[in-house]
Coordinates of C-alpha atoms and ligand atoms in Angstrom, one line a residue:
M1415 CA 100.7 67.5 71.6
S1416 CA 103.0 63.9 71.8
A1417 CA 105.4 62.9 73.8
V1418 CA 108.6 65.0 73.1
I1419 CA 111.7 63.0 74.2
D1420 CA 112.7 60.4 76.4
I1421 CA 114.8 62.1 79.2
S1422 CA 115.7 59.4 81.2
A1423 CA 116.9 57.2 78.2
A1424 CA 118.7 60.2 76.1
A1425 CA 120.6 61.0 79.4
R1426 CA 121.4 57.7 80.1
A1427 CA 122.9 57.7 76.7
S1428 CA 125.3 60.1 77.2
P1429 CA 125.8 60.1 81.1
V1430 CA 128.8 62.6 81.3
H1431 CA 128.2 65.7 79.9
S1432 CA 131.3 68.0 80.3
A1433 CA 135.0 66.7 79.5
D1434 CA 136.1 67.5 82.9
G1435 CA 133.8 64.4 84.2
F1436 CA 131.3 65.8 85.8
D1437 CA 128.9 63.0 85.8
V1438 CA 125.2 64.6 86.0
M1439 CA 123.6 60.9 86.4
R1440 CA 125.5 60.1 89.6
I1441 CA 124.7 63.6 90.8
R1442 CA 120.9 62.9 89.8
A1443 CA 121.0 60.1 91.7
D1444 CA 121.4 62.0 94.8
F1445 CA 117.8 64.0 94.2
P1446 CA 114.9 61.3 94.7
I1447 CA 112.3 63.9 93.7
L1448 CA 113.6 63.9 89.8
K1449 CA 112.7 60.5 89.6
L1450 CA 108.9 61.5 89.5
E1451 CA 106.8 61.3 86.4
V1452 CA 104.5 64.2 85.7
G1453 CA 101.3 63.1 84.1
G1454 CA 103.0 59.8 83.1
K1455 CA 106.1 61.7 81.5
P1456 CA 109.3 62.1 83.2
L1457 CA 109.9 65.4 85.3
V1458 CA 111.9 67.6 83.7
Y1459 CA 112.5 70.3 86.4
L1460 CA 113.5 73.8 84.9
D1461 CA 112.2 76.2 87.7
N1462 CA 115.7 76.1 90.1
A1463 CA 115.5 79.9 90.0
A1464 CA 112.3 79.7 91.8
S1465 CA 113.3 76.8 94.4
S1466 CA 115.8 74.0 93.7
Q1467 CA 115.6 70.3 94.7
M1468 CA 116.8 68.7 98.0
P1469 CA 119.2 65.6 97.9
Q1470 CA 119.5 63.1 99.5
P1471 CA 122.0 64.1 102.1
V1472 CA 120.4 66.9 103.2
I1473 CA 117.0 65.1 103.8
D1474 CA 118.9 62.8 105.8
R1475 CA 120.8 65.0 107.9
M1476 CA 117.5 67.0 108.5
L1477 CA 115.8 63.7 109.5
R1478 CA 119.0 62.7 111.7
Y1479 CA 118.4 66.1 113.5
R1480 CA 114.4 65.8 114.0
T1481 CA 114.7 61.7 115.2
T1482 CA 118.3 62.2 117.1
Q1483 CA 119.2 65.8 118.2
H1484 CA 115.8 67.9 118.3
A1485 CA 115.6 70.5 121.6
N1486 CA 115.9 74.0 121.8
I1487 CA 118.9 75.6 121.3
N1488 CA 120.7 78.4 123.8
R1489 CA 118.6 77.5 126.8
A1490 CA 119.4 74.2 128.8
V1491 CA 122.2 72.5 129.9
H1492 CA 120.5 69.1 129.2
Y1493 CA 122.1 67.1 126.4
L1494 CA 119.9 67.3 123.5
S1495 CA 119.9 71.0 124.0
E1496 CA 123.8 71.5 124.1
V1497 CA 123.6 68.8 120.9
A1498 CA 121.0 71.0 119.0
T1499 CA 123.1 74.1 119.7
A1500 CA 126.5 73.0 118.7
E1501 CA 124.9 71.5 115.5
Y1502 CA 123.0 74.9 114.6
E1503 CA 126.2 77.0 115.3
S1504 CA 128.5 74.5 113.2
A1505 CA 125.9 75.2 110.2
R1506 CA 126.7 78.9 110.5
Q1507 CA 130.2 77.9 110.4
K1508 CA 129.8 75.9 107.4
I1509 CA 127.9 78.6 105.7
Q1510 CA 131.1 81.2 107.0
R1511 CA 133.6 78.8 105.2
F1512 CA 131.0 78.6 101.9
I1513 CA 131.2 82.4 101.5
N1514 CA 134.6 82.9 102.9
A1515 CA 133.3 85.5 105.8
R1516 CA 136.0 86.4 108.3
E1517 CA 133.8 85.4 111.4
D1518 CA 130.8 83.3 111.9
R1519 CA 128.8 85.9 114.0
E1520 CA 128.8 87.9 110.8
I1521 CA 126.3 85.0 109.6
I1522 CA 122.8 85.9 110.7
F1523 CA 120.2 83.0 110.1
T1524 CA 117.2 84.5 108.4
S1525 CA 114.0 83.1 106.9
G1526 CA 115.3 83.7 103.4
T1527 CA 116.5 86.7 101.1
T1528 CA 113.4 88.8 101.7
D1529 CA 113.7 88.3 105.4
G1530 CA 117.5 89.4 105.1
I1531 CA 116.8 92.4 103.2
N1532 CA 114.3 93.6 105.7
L1533 CA 116.6 92.9 108.6
V1534 CA 119.2 95.5 107.0
M1535 CA 116.4 97.8 105.8
Q1536 CA 115.2 97.9 109.5
G1537 CA 118.6 97.6 111.4
W1538 CA 120.6 99.7 109.2
G1539 CA 118.1 101.5 107.2
R1540 CA 115.9 102.7 109.8
K1541 CA 119.0 104.2 111.6
F1542 CA 121.0 105.6 109.1
I1543 CA 119.0 106.7 106.2
G1544 CA 117.0 110.1 106.8
A1545 CA 115.1 112.8 104.8
G1546 CA 116.6 113.8 101.8
D1547 CA 118.9 110.9 101.5
E1548 CA 119.1 108.8 98.4
I1549 CA 119.2 105.0 97.9
I1550 CA 120.6 103.4 94.7
L1551 CA 119.0 100.3 93.4
T1552 CA 118.9 98.8 89.6
V1553 CA 116.0 98.3 87.4
L1554 CA 117.1 94.4 87.5
E1555 CA 116.0 94.0 91.3
H1556 CA 113.5 91.5 92.5
H1557 CA 110.5 93.0 94.2
S1558 CA 112.1 91.9 97.5
N1559 CA 115.1 94.5 96.9
I1560 CA 112.6 97.1 96.0
V1561 CA 109.8 97.4 98.2
P1562 CA 111.4 97.4 101.7
W1563 CA 113.5 100.3 100.3
Q1564 CA 110.6 101.9 99.1
M1565 CA 108.7 101.3 102.5
L1566 CA 111.9 102.9 104.0
A1567 CA 111.8 105.8 101.7
A1568 CA 108.2 106.7 102.0
E1569 CA 108.8 106.3 105.9
K1570 CA 112.1 108.9 106.2
G1571 CA 111.3 111.2 103.3
A1572 CA 114.4 109.4 101.3
T1573 CA 114.5 109.1 97.5
I1574 CA 115.0 106.1 95.4
R1575 CA 117.3 106.4 92.6
V1576 CA 117.4 103.4 89.6
A1577 CA 120.3 102.3 87.8
P1578 CA 119.1 101.5 84.2
I1579 CA 120.2 98.7 81.9
N1580 CA 120.6 98.1 77.7
D1581 CA 118.4 96.1 75.9
T1582 CA 120.2 93.1 76.3
G1583 CA 119.6 93.1 80.1
E1584 CA 123.2 94.4 80.9
L1585 CA 123.6 96.9 83.6
L1586 CA 124.9 100.6 82.7
V1587 CA 127.8 100.9 84.8
D1588 CA 128.4 104.5 83.8
D1589 CA 125.2 105.6 84.6
Y1590 CA 124.9 103.6 87.8
E1591 CA 128.2 106.0 88.8
A1592 CA 126.2 109.2 87.8
L1593 CA 123.4 108.4 90.1
F1594 CA 126.0 109.0 93.4
N1595 CA 125.9 112.2 95.1
E1596 CA 126.4 113.8 98.4
R1597 CA 123.1 112.5 99.2
T1598 CA 123.8 109.1 98.4
R1599 CA 123.5 106.8 101.2
F1600 CA 122.8 103.1 100.6
V1601 CA 123.2 100.8 97.8
G1602 CA 121.2 97.9 97.1
I1603 CA 122.2 95.6 93.9
G1604 CA 121.1 91.5 93.0
H1605 CA 124.3 89.9 91.9
I1606 CA 122.4 87.9 89.1
S1607 CA 118.8 88.8 87.9
N1608 CA 116.3 86.0 88.6
A1609 CA 114.3 87.0 85.6
L1610 CA 117.1 87.1 82.8
G1611 CA 120.3 85.7 84.4
S1612 CA 122.1 89.0 83.7
I1613 CA 125.1 89.0 86.3
N1614 CA 125.8 92.1 87.7
P1615 CA 129.8 93.6 87.8
V1616 CA 129.2 93.8 92.0
K1617 CA 132.8 94.1 92.6
E1618 CA 133.5 97.1 90.6
M1619 CA 129.9 98.8 92.0
I1620 CA 130.8 98.2 95.2
A1621 CA 134.1 99.7 94.8
F1622 CA 132.7 102.4 93.5
A1623 CA 130.5 103.0 96.3
H1624 CA 132.9 102.5 98.8
A1625 CA 135.2 105.3 97.5
R1626 CA 132.2 107.5 98.3
D1627 CA 131.6 105.9 101.6
V1628 CA 128.3 104.2 101.1
P1629 CA 127.5 100.7 102.2
V1630 CA 126.5 98.2 99.9
L1631 CA 124.1 95.2 100.2
V1632 CA 124.1 92.5 97.3
D1633 CA 121.1 90.1 96.9
G1634 CA 122.4 86.9 96.4
A1635 CA 119.5 84.9 96.1
Q1636 CA 120.5 83.7 92.3
A1637 CA 124.1 83.8 92.6
A1638 CA 124.9 81.9 95.7
P1639 CA 123.7 78.5 94.3
H1640 CA 125.6 78.9 91.1
L1641 CA 129.0 80.7 91.7
A1642 CA 131.5 80.8 94.4
I1643 CA 130.9 83.4 96.7
D1644 CA 134.0 85.4 98.8
V1645 CA 132.3 88.1 100.5
Q1646 CA 135.9 89.3 101.2
D1647 CA 136.7 89.4 97.7
L1648 CA 133.4 91.3 96.6
D1649 CA 134.0 93.3 99.8
C1650 CA 129.9 93.7 100.1
D1651 CA 129.0 95.2 103.4
F1652 CA 125.7 92.8 103.3
Y1653 CA 125.0 89.8 101.3
V1654 CA 121.8 87.9 101.8
F1655 CA 120.6 84.5 100.2
S1656 CA 118.0 81.9 100.7
G1657 CA 118.4 78.0 101.4
H1658 CA 115.8 76.8 99.1
K1659 CA 117.5 77.9 96.2
M1660 CA 120.7 76.1 96.8
C1661 CA 119.7 72.7 97.7
G1662 CA 118.5 73.7 101.1
P1663 CA 114.9 73.6 102.8
T1664 CA 112.8 76.3 102.5
G1665 CA 112.2 78.8 106.2
I1666 CA 115.8 79.4 106.0
G1667 CA 118.7 82.0 104.6
I1668 CA 121.4 84.4 105.6
V1669 CA 122.3 87.7 106.0
Y1670 CA 126.2 88.2 106.1
G1671 CA 127.1 91.6 107.5
R1672 CA 130.4 93.2 108.3
A1673 CA 130.6 92.8 112.2
A1674 CA 131.2 96.4 112.7
L1675 CA 128.0 97.6 110.9
L1676 CA 125.8 94.9 112.3
D1677 CA 127.3 95.8 115.6
E1678 CA 126.2 99.4 115.4
M1679 CA 122.6 98.6 113.6
Q1680 CA 119.4 98.0 115.8
P1681 CA 117.6 94.6 116.3
F1682 CA 114.9 93.8 113.5
K1683 CA 112.8 91.7 116.0
G1684 CA 112.8 92.0 120.0
G1685 CA 112.1 88.5 121.9
G1686 CA 114.0 85.8 123.5
D1687 CA 117.7 85.0 122.7
M1688 CA 118.0 88.6 121.5
I1689 CA 118.8 90.4 124.7
R1690 CA 121.7 90.1 127.3
S1691 CA 119.3 91.7 130.1
V1692 CA 115.6 92.9 130.5
T1693 CA 114.1 94.9 133.0
F1694 CA 110.4 96.9 132.6
E1695 CA 112.7 100.1 132.4
K1696 CA 115.3 98.7 130.0
T1697 CA 116.7 96.0 127.8
T1698 CA 120.4 95.7 126.9
Y1699 CA 120.9 93.3 123.7
N1700 CA 122.9 90.3 122.9
A1701 CA 125.9 90.5 121.1
I1702 CA 125.9 89.8 117.1
P1703 CA 124.9 87.5 115.4
H1704 CA 122.2 86.6 118.4
K1705 CA 121.1 90.5 118.6
F1706 CA 119.1 89.7 115.1
E1707 CA 117.8 86.3 115.9
A1708 CA 115.2 86.9 118.5
G1709 CA 113.1 83.6 119.6
T1710 CA 113.5 80.0 118.2
P1711 CA 115.0 79.6 114.8
P1712 CA 114.3 77.0 112.4
I1713 CA 117.0 74.8 113.8
A1714 CA 116.2 72.0 111.3
A1715 CA 116.4 74.4 108.3
A1716 CA 119.6 75.9 109.3
I1717 CA 121.0 72.6 110.0
G1718 CA 119.8 71.4 106.6
L1719 CA 121.3 74.6 105.0
G1720 CA 124.7 73.7 106.4
A1721 CA 124.3 70.1 104.9
A1722 CA 123.3 71.8 101.6
V1723 CA 126.6 73.9 101.3
D1724 CA 128.5 70.7 102.3
Y1725 CA 126.8 68.9 99.1
L1726 CA 127.5 72.0 96.7
S1727 CA 131.0 72.4 98.2
T1728 CA 131.5 68.5 97.8
I1729 CA 130.9 68.8 94.0
G1730 CA 132.4 72.3 93.7
M1731 CA 131.3 75.7 92.9
P1732 CA 133.5 75.8 89.7
A1733 CA 132.6 72.5 88.7
I1734 CA 128.8 73.6 89.2
E1735 CA 129.1 76.9 87.2
A1736 CA 130.9 75.2 84.0
H1737 CA 128.1 72.7 83.7
E1738 CA 125.4 74.9 83.7
Q1739 CA 127.1 77.3 81.6
A1740 CA 127.5 74.4 79.2
L1741 CA 123.7 73.9 79.2
L1742 CA 123.1 77.6 78.9
R1743 CA 125.0 77.6 75.9
H1744 CA 123.3 74.6 74.3
A1745 CA 120.0 76.1 75.4
T1746 CA 120.4 79.5 73.9
A1747 CA 121.9 78.0 70.5
L1748 CA 118.9 75.9 70.2
V1749 CA 116.2 78.6 71.2
E1750 CA 117.8 80.9 69.2
G1751 CA 117.4 78.6 66.3
L1752 CA 113.6 78.4 66.8
A1753 CA 111.4 80.7 64.3
D1754 CA 109.1 83.1 66.4
V1755 CA 110.6 82.7 69.8
R1756 CA 112.6 85.5 71.2
I1757 CA 115.1 85.3 74.0
I1758 CA 114.5 87.9 76.8
G1759 CA 117.9 88.7 78.3
T1760 CA 121.1 88.4 76.4
S1761 CA 123.6 90.1 78.8
K1762 CA 127.3 88.9 77.7
R1763 CA 127.7 87.8 81.6
K1764 CA 124.9 85.5 82.3
A1765 CA 123.8 82.5 84.6
A1766 CA 121.9 79.7 83.3
V1767 CA 118.7 81.2 82.9
L1768 CA 116.8 81.4 79.6
S1769 CA 113.6 84.0 79.7
F1770 CA 111.9 83.7 76.4
V1771 CA 108.7 84.8 74.7
V1772 CA 106.8 82.9 71.9
A1773 CA 105.2 85.0 69.3
G1774 CA 101.5 85.0 69.5
I1775 CA 101.4 82.4 72.3
H1776 CA 100.9 83.9 76.2
P1777 CA 103.2 82.5 78.4
H1778 CA 100.8 81.0 80.8
D1779 CA 99.8 79.1 77.7
V1780 CA 103.5 78.2 76.9
G1781 CA 103.9 76.8 80.8
T1782 CA 100.6 74.8 80.8
L1783 CA 101.4 73.0 77.8
L1784 CA 104.8 72.5 78.7
N1785 CA 103.8 71.2 81.7
Q1786 CA 101.5 68.6 80.0
E1787 CA 105.1 67.0 78.8
G1788 CA 106.6 66.9 82.4
I1789 CA 108.2 70.0 81.8
A1790 CA 108.1 72.7 85.0
V1791 CA 109.2 76.3 83.8
R1792 CA 108.2 79.5 85.2
T1793 CA 105.7 81.9 83.5
G1794 CA 104.8 85.7 84.6
H1795 CA 106.6 88.6 85.8
H1796 CA 109.3 86.6 88.0
C1797 CA 108.5 89.4 90.9
A1798 CA 110.9 91.7 88.6
Q1799 CA 107.8 93.8 87.3
P1800 CA 109.9 97.1 86.6
L1801 CA 112.4 95.1 84.8
L1802 CA 109.8 93.5 82.7
K1803 CA 108.2 96.9 81.9
R1804 CA 111.8 98.3 81.0
L1805 CA 112.1 95.5 78.7
G1806 CA 108.7 95.9 77.1
V1807 CA 107.1 92.8 78.0
T1808 CA 104.6 92.0 80.7
A1809 CA 105.7 88.5 81.3
T1810 CA 107.9 85.7 80.0
S1811 CA 108.8 81.9 80.1
R1812 CA 111.7 81.1 82.1
A1813 CA 113.5 77.6 82.1
S1814 CA 116.3 78.1 84.9
F1815 CA 119.0 75.0 85.2
A1816 CA 120.7 73.7 88.2
F1817 CA 123.8 71.8 87.8
Y1818 CA 121.7 68.4 87.9
N1819 CA 120.1 69.3 84.7
T1820 CA 120.9 67.8 81.5
V1821 CA 121.8 68.3 78.1
A1822 CA 118.6 65.8 77.0
E1823 CA 116.4 67.8 79.3
V1824 CA 117.3 71.3 77.5
D1825 CA 116.4 69.0 74.3
A1826 CA 113.4 68.2 75.6
L1827 CA 112.5 72.0 76.6
V1828 CA 113.2 72.7 72.9
A1829 CA 111.0 70.0 71.3
G1830 CA 108.5 71.1 73.9
I1831 CA 108.3 74.5 72.6
R1832 CA 108.0 73.3 69.2
G1833 CA 105.1 71.4 70.4
V1834 CA 103.3 74.3 71.9
Q1835 CA 103.8 76.0 68.4
R1836 CA 102.4 73.3 66.6
V1837 CA 99.4 73.4 68.8
F1838 CA 98.8 77.1 68.1
A1839 CA 99.6 76.7 64.3
Ligands
LIG412 C1 116.8 87.7 92.8 C2 116.0 87.3 94.2 N1 116.0 88.3 95.2 C3 115.0 87.3 96.0 C4 114.3 86.7 96.0 C5 113.3 86.3 97.0 O1 113.8 85.4 97.9 P1 112.7 84.4 99.2 O2 111.4 84.2 98.3 O3 113.5 83.2 99.3 O4 112.7 85.4 100.1 C6 114.6 86.1 95.0 C7 113.4 84.7 94.6 O5 113.0 84.2 93.7 C8 115.3 85.9 93.9 O6 115.6 85.4 92.8

C-alpha cells in the first residue's frame, strides 16, 4: 500500500473543525502520544472505545503525586499520608461533580467497569436475587455486563432475559418493557454500545423499571467519555465506568450507587480499611464508600482520574460531543459511499463509533493493513459476541473516535480502506 495521506499536514491546514471554535490542534498538542509515528507514518489513533490516550495534565498530575505526595491513605497521621488521603478524596469529589451525584460517598473507586459490575453483582445481586427471579439485560451488552449476571443466575437459580434490537442496532423499547413481570428483580443496560455506538434511551428505560420497583445498573463505560452524565437526572441506581476510556489511567474506575442501596449491600471484598472493628468472633463494616474499598487502592490512578475529569470538564462535554458527532457524520457519509463496505450499526442515536465490514476481506486483514498506514482500529467481536451473532457477523473492524481526532484522520481511514480493497482486488 502507498502512503494514504499526510495527517499532520492536512490537519494543520484546517486546524479548527467546528463553527464554535473547537480547536482540535490545540487539544492534540496536549497528547504526547499523538505525535508518534508508526512504521514511519503518523499515528492515526481510532481505537478510543478500547482505551483513550492521556493528556499531559493527567500525566503531570500523576507524576506530581508520585514524586511529592505518595503515601498510603487513611492510615497515618504523618504529613504525606494526610496529603495523599486528601488528594484521593478530592478526586472522589471531582467525579461526584462530573456525574452530578448527590454525595461523594456515593462514588466507589474500583479497578474499572468490569470490577464495578462485579461489585454490584456480588454486593446487591447475591443479597437480593434468588431462585426464580429474573434479570433483564439487552443484547447490546459488553461481556462485562453479561457474564457476572450469568454467574449469579447460575448460583441462585435466576433467569436472564434479553431485550432485543432491530437490524440497525436500536433497542426495541416495547420488547424491553414486555419482559417485565412480577419476578423481575434487576435491570442492567449499557448506555452506549461499544461495538455499534447505539445510544440507548436509558432514562426512559429506568423510569419504566422504577415504576415496577426494579433497580437499574447502567454500564457507562462508553458514555462517560462522550456525553455529559447526570446520574440524578437519569435517576439510575448504579452507574459504572472506567478511567482509561476517558483520558485517565488504567486500573481505576467507579461505581456510582444511590447511598440507600450501597448502605444495604454486602461488601464485595474483605480486608483492611473496609472495617470498623475486627475480632475473630465478629467484624463490623465501615461506612460507604470505604465499605467497598478494601485494601490499598490505586491512589495515583484515582488522582489521575480526577485530573482526567477536570481536563474533560475544561473542554466541556457538550463541545466534545459536538466535535465527535461532526466526525461521525463525516465518516459515515464517506464510508457509506465506499463500494463493498457495510456499516454495522446505524442507529439514529449514535456515538462516534463506526463498525464496518469490507466484502470478501476479513476484519483482521483490514486491521493489519490499516496498521501498516499507522491507523489503529479494533477488529474482532469487541467483547459483544451475542450482539454480533444477532447481526449475523462474527467480527467487524471498528473505528472509534475521540475529541482529539480530526477530519483529516477520518479521511485517512477512508483512504486506508480503499487501499485495503486495492490490495485484495
Ligand atoms: C460497554 C463496555 N462495558 C464494559 C467494558 C469493560 O471495561 P473495562 O475493561 O475497563 O473493565 C467495556 C470495555 O470495552 C465497554 O466498552
